[in-house]
């Protein structure tokens, strides 16, 4: 019973602290798809969003290519700054990326070119109401499309060598639940 209360106290303390970036990546970005960039050879997955895969179509619309093109247009060759918050299962940096003050992750959801995946729910709701991008018609979620097409990641990286911190995983899970409410 004491262990339970200690875990709850640790969780509460962890949730109240804003998570600091663990990595800073900056420079010229190459856009791989609507939610993945490369800066100096480092693959970066835009955290909190999920964009259609490059080969994904949504009806007659090549929504994967459209999402990539939207991100290219947002960046316009300008330097990108990404605040990294760990790595995904493909060893890509998970990051929030910016062009000056513009949050690219948020801008992709705002344009209707990506769905919210734990973050940016308010922006997604507005894009849905305005029928922007993906929300202008019917589409299969990128996650479902990948499952159906057994999509291999664009860069099969090495698995992370360090065991993830169990408390951080639990906090992430709780934040996902809270963000989805």
CSV table of C-alpha atoms in Angstrom, one decimal:
chain,number,residue,atom,x,y,z
A,1,UNK,CA,0.0,0.0,0.0
A,2,UNK,CA,2.8,2.4,0.8
A,3,UNK,CA,4.4,1.7,-2.5
A,4,UNK,CA,1.2,2.7,-4.3
A,5,UNK,CA,1.1,6.1,-2.5
A,6,UNK,CA,4.8,6.6,-3.3
A,7,UNK,CA,4.2,5.9,-7.0
A,8,UNK,CA,1.2,8.2,-7.0
A,9,UNK,CA,3.3,11.0,-5.4
A,10,UNK,CA,6.1,10.4,-7.9
A,11,UNK,CA,3.5,10.6,-10.7
A,12,UNK,CA,2.0,13.8,-9.4
A,13,UNK,CA,5.4,15.4,-9.1
A,14,UNK,CA,6.4,14.3,-12.6
A,15,UNK,CA,3.1,15.5,-14.2
A,16,UNK,CA,3.5,18.9,-12.6
A,17,UNK,CA,6.9,19.5,-14.1
A,18,UNK,CA,7.1,20.5,-17.7
A,19,UNK,CA,9.3,18.1,-19.6
A,20,UNK,CA,12.5,19.7,-20.7
A,21,UNK,CA,13.9,18.9,-24.1
A,22,UNK,CA,16.6,16.3,-24.1
A,23,UNK,CA,18.0,17.2,-27.5
A,24,UNK,CA,18.2,20.3,-29.7
A,25,UNK,CA,18.4,19.9,-33.4
A,26,UNK,CA,18.6,22.8,-35.8
A,27,UNK,CA,19.5,23.5,-39.4
A,28,UNK,CA,18.2,22.9,-42.9
A,29,UNK,CA,15.5,20.3,-42.9
A,30,UNK,CA,14.7,17.8,-45.6
A,31,UNK,CA,11.0,16.8,-45.5
A,32,UNK,CA,10.5,13.1,-45.7
A,33,UNK,CA,6.8,13.1,-45.2
A,34,UNK,CA,4.1,15.0,-43.4
A,35,UNK,CA,5.4,14.2,-40.0
A,36,UNK,CA,9.0,13.3,-40.5
A,37,UNK,CA,12.1,15.5,-41.1
A,38,UNK,CA,15.8,15.0,-41.4
A,39,UNK,CA,18.3,17.5,-40.1
A,40,UNK,CA,22.0,16.7,-40.7
A,41,UNK,CA,21.1,13.0,-41.1
A,42,UNK,CA,19.0,12.9,-37.9
A,43,UNK,CA,15.5,11.6,-38.5
A,44,UNK,CA,12.9,13.5,-36.5
A,45,UNK,CA,9.3,12.5,-36.0
A,46,UNK,CA,7.0,15.4,-35.2
A,47,UNK,CA,5.7,14.6,-31.8
A,48,UNK,CA,1.9,14.6,-31.1
A,49,UNK,CA,0.8,14.3,-34.7
A,50,UNK,CA,0.2,11.6,-37.3
A,51,UNK,CA,0.2,12.6,-41.0
A,52,UNK,CA,-0.8,10.3,-43.9
A,53,UNK,CA,2.0,8.1,-45.3
A,54,UNK,CA,3.6,9.4,-48.5
A,55,UNK,CA,1.9,6.7,-50.6
A,56,UNK,CA,-1.4,7.1,-48.9
A,57,UNK,CA,-4.5,8.2,-50.9
A,58,UNK,CA,-7.7,9.6,-49.5
A,59,UNK,CA,-10.2,8.9,-52.2
A,60,UNK,CA,-9.0,10.7,-55.3
A,61,UNK,CA,-6.6,12.9,-53.2
A,62,UNK,CA,-3.0,11.9,-52.8
A,63,UNK,CA,-3.2,13.0,-49.2
A,64,UNK,CA,0.3,11.7,-48.2
A,65,UNK,CA,2.0,13.8,-50.9
A,66,UNK,CA,-0.3,16.7,-50.0
A,67,UNK,CA,0.8,16.5,-46.3
A,68,UNK,CA,4.4,16.4,-47.3
A,69,UNK,CA,4.0,19.4,-49.6
A,70,UNK,CA,2.2,21.4,-46.9
A,71,UNK,CA,5.2,20.8,-44.6
A,72,UNK,CA,7.6,21.8,-47.3
A,73,UNK,CA,5.6,25.0,-47.9
A,74,UNK,CA,5.6,25.8,-44.2
A,75,UNK,CA,9.4,25.5,-44.0
A,76,UNK,CA,10.2,27.2,-47.3
A,77,UNK,CA,13.9,26.3,-47.0
A,78,UNK,CA,14.3,28.2,-43.7
A,79,UNK,CA,16.3,26.8,-40.8
A,80,UNK,CA,14.2,24.6,-38.5
A,81,UNK,CA,14.7,24.2,-34.7
A,82,UNK,CA,13.5,21.0,-33.1
A,83,UNK,CA,13.3,20.4,-29.4
A,84,UNK,CA,13.7,16.6,-28.9
A,85,UNK,CA,12.0,14.7,-26.2
A,86,UNK,CA,13.4,11.1,-26.6
A,87,UNK,CA,13.1,8.6,-29.4
A,88,UNK,CA,10.4,6.4,-31.0
A,89,UNK,CA,10.7,2.7,-31.6
A,90,UNK,CA,12.5,3.4,-34.9
A,91,UNK,CA,15.1,5.5,-33.1
A,92,UNK,CA,13.9,8.7,-34.6
A,93,UNK,CA,14.0,11.8,-32.4
A,94,UNK,CA,10.5,12.8,-31.1
A,95,UNK,CA,10.4,16.5,-31.3
A,96,UNK,CA,8.4,19.7,-31.5
A,97,UNK,CA,9.8,21.7,-34.4
A,98,UNK,CA,9.7,25.4,-35.1
A,99,UNK,CA,10.3,28.0,-37.9
A,100,UNK,CA,10.9,31.1,-35.7
A,101,UNK,CA,7.8,31.2,-33.4
A,102,UNK,CA,5.7,28.9,-35.6
A,103,UNK,CA,5.1,25.4,-34.1
A,104,UNK,CA,5.2,23.1,-37.2
A,105,UNK,CA,3.5,20.2,-35.4
A,106,UNK,CA,0.6,22.4,-34.5
A,107,UNK,CA,0.5,24.1,-38.0
A,108,UNK,CA,0.2,20.7,-39.7
A,109,UNK,CA,-2.8,19.8,-37.6
A,110,UNK,CA,-4.3,23.3,-38.0
A,111,UNK,CA,-4.0,22.9,-41.8
A,112,UNK,CA,-5.9,19.6,-41.6
A,113,UNK,CA,-2.8,17.7,-43.0
A,114,UNK,CA,-2.2,15.6,-39.8
A,115,UNK,CA,-4.4,14.3,-37.0
A,116,UNK,CA,-3.7,15.0,-33.4
A,117,UNK,CA,-2.0,12.1,-31.6
A,118,UNK,CA,-2.1,13.1,-27.9
A,119,UNK,CA,-1.5,16.8,-28.5
A,120,UNK,CA,-3.2,19.6,-30.4
A,121,UNK,CA,-6.8,18.3,-30.0
A,122,UNK,CA,-8.2,21.8,-29.9
A,123,UNK,CA,-6.6,22.6,-33.2
A,124,UNK,CA,-7.8,19.4,-34.7
A,125,UNK,CA,-11.4,20.1,-33.7
A,126,UNK,CA,-11.2,23.5,-35.4
A,127,UNK,CA,-9.8,21.9,-38.6
A,128,UNK,CA,-12.6,19.4,-38.6
A,129,UNK,CA,-15.2,22.1,-38.2
A,130,UNK,CA,-13.7,24.1,-41.0
A,131,UNK,CA,-13.3,20.9,-43.2
A,132,UNK,CA,-9.6,21.6,-43.8
A,133,UNK,CA,-7.3,19.1,-45.5
A,134,UNK,CA,-8.1,15.5,-44.5
A,135,UNK,CA,-11.4,16.6,-42.9
A,136,UNK,CA,-12.8,17.8,-46.3
A,137,UNK,CA,-13.8,14.2,-47.1
A,138,UNK,CA,-13.4,10.6,-45.9
A,139,UNK,CA,-10.0,9.1,-45.1
A,140,UNK,CA,-8.4,6.3,-43.3
A,141,UNK,CA,-6.3,7.3,-40.3
A,142,UNK,CA,-2.6,7.0,-41.0
A,143,UNK,CA,-2.3,4.4,-38.2
A,144,UNK,CA,-5.0,2.2,-39.8
A,145,UNK,CA,-3.5,2.7,-43.3
A,146,UNK,CA,-0.1,1.6,-42.0
A,147,UNK,CA,-1.6,-1.5,-40.3
A,148,UNK,CA,-3.5,-2.4,-43.5
A,149,UNK,CA,-0.5,-1.9,-45.8
A,150,UNK,CA,2.1,-3.2,-43.3
A,151,UNK,CA,4.2,-0.1,-43.8
A,152,UNK,CA,7.9,-0.5,-43.1
A,153,UNK,CA,9.4,2.7,-41.5
A,154,UNK,CA,11.3,4.9,-43.9
A,155,UNK,CA,14.5,4.3,-41.9
A,156,UNK,CA,14.7,1.1,-39.9
A,157,UNK,CA,16.9,2.4,-37.2
A,158,UNK,CA,18.5,0.5,-34.3
A,159,UNK,CA,16.4,-0.1,-31.3
A,160,UNK,CA,17.2,2.3,-28.4
A,161,UNK,CA,20.0,0.8,-26.3
A,162,UNK,CA,18.9,2.3,-23.0
A,163,UNK,CA,15.8,0.8,-21.3
A,164,UNK,CA,13.1,3.5,-21.2
A,165,UNK,CA,12.3,4.9,-17.8
A,166,UNK,CA,9.2,3.1,-16.6
A,167,UNK,CA,7.9,6.2,-14.8
A,168,UNK,CA,8.3,8.3,-17.9
A,169,UNK,CA,6.4,5.7,-19.9
A,170,UNK,CA,3.6,5.8,-17.3
A,171,UNK,CA,3.5,9.6,-17.3
A,172,UNK,CA,3.3,9.6,-21.1
A,173,UNK,CA,0.4,7.2,-20.9
A,174,UNK,CA,-1.4,9.3,-18.4
A,175,UNK,CA,-0.8,12.5,-20.4
A,176,UNK,CA,-2.2,10.7,-23.5
A,177,UNK,CA,-5.3,9.8,-21.5
A,178,UNK,CA,-5.7,13.3,-20.1
A,179,UNK,CA,-5.0,14.9,-23.5
A,180,UNK,CA,-7.7,12.7,-25.1
A,181,UNK,CA,-10.4,13.9,-22.7
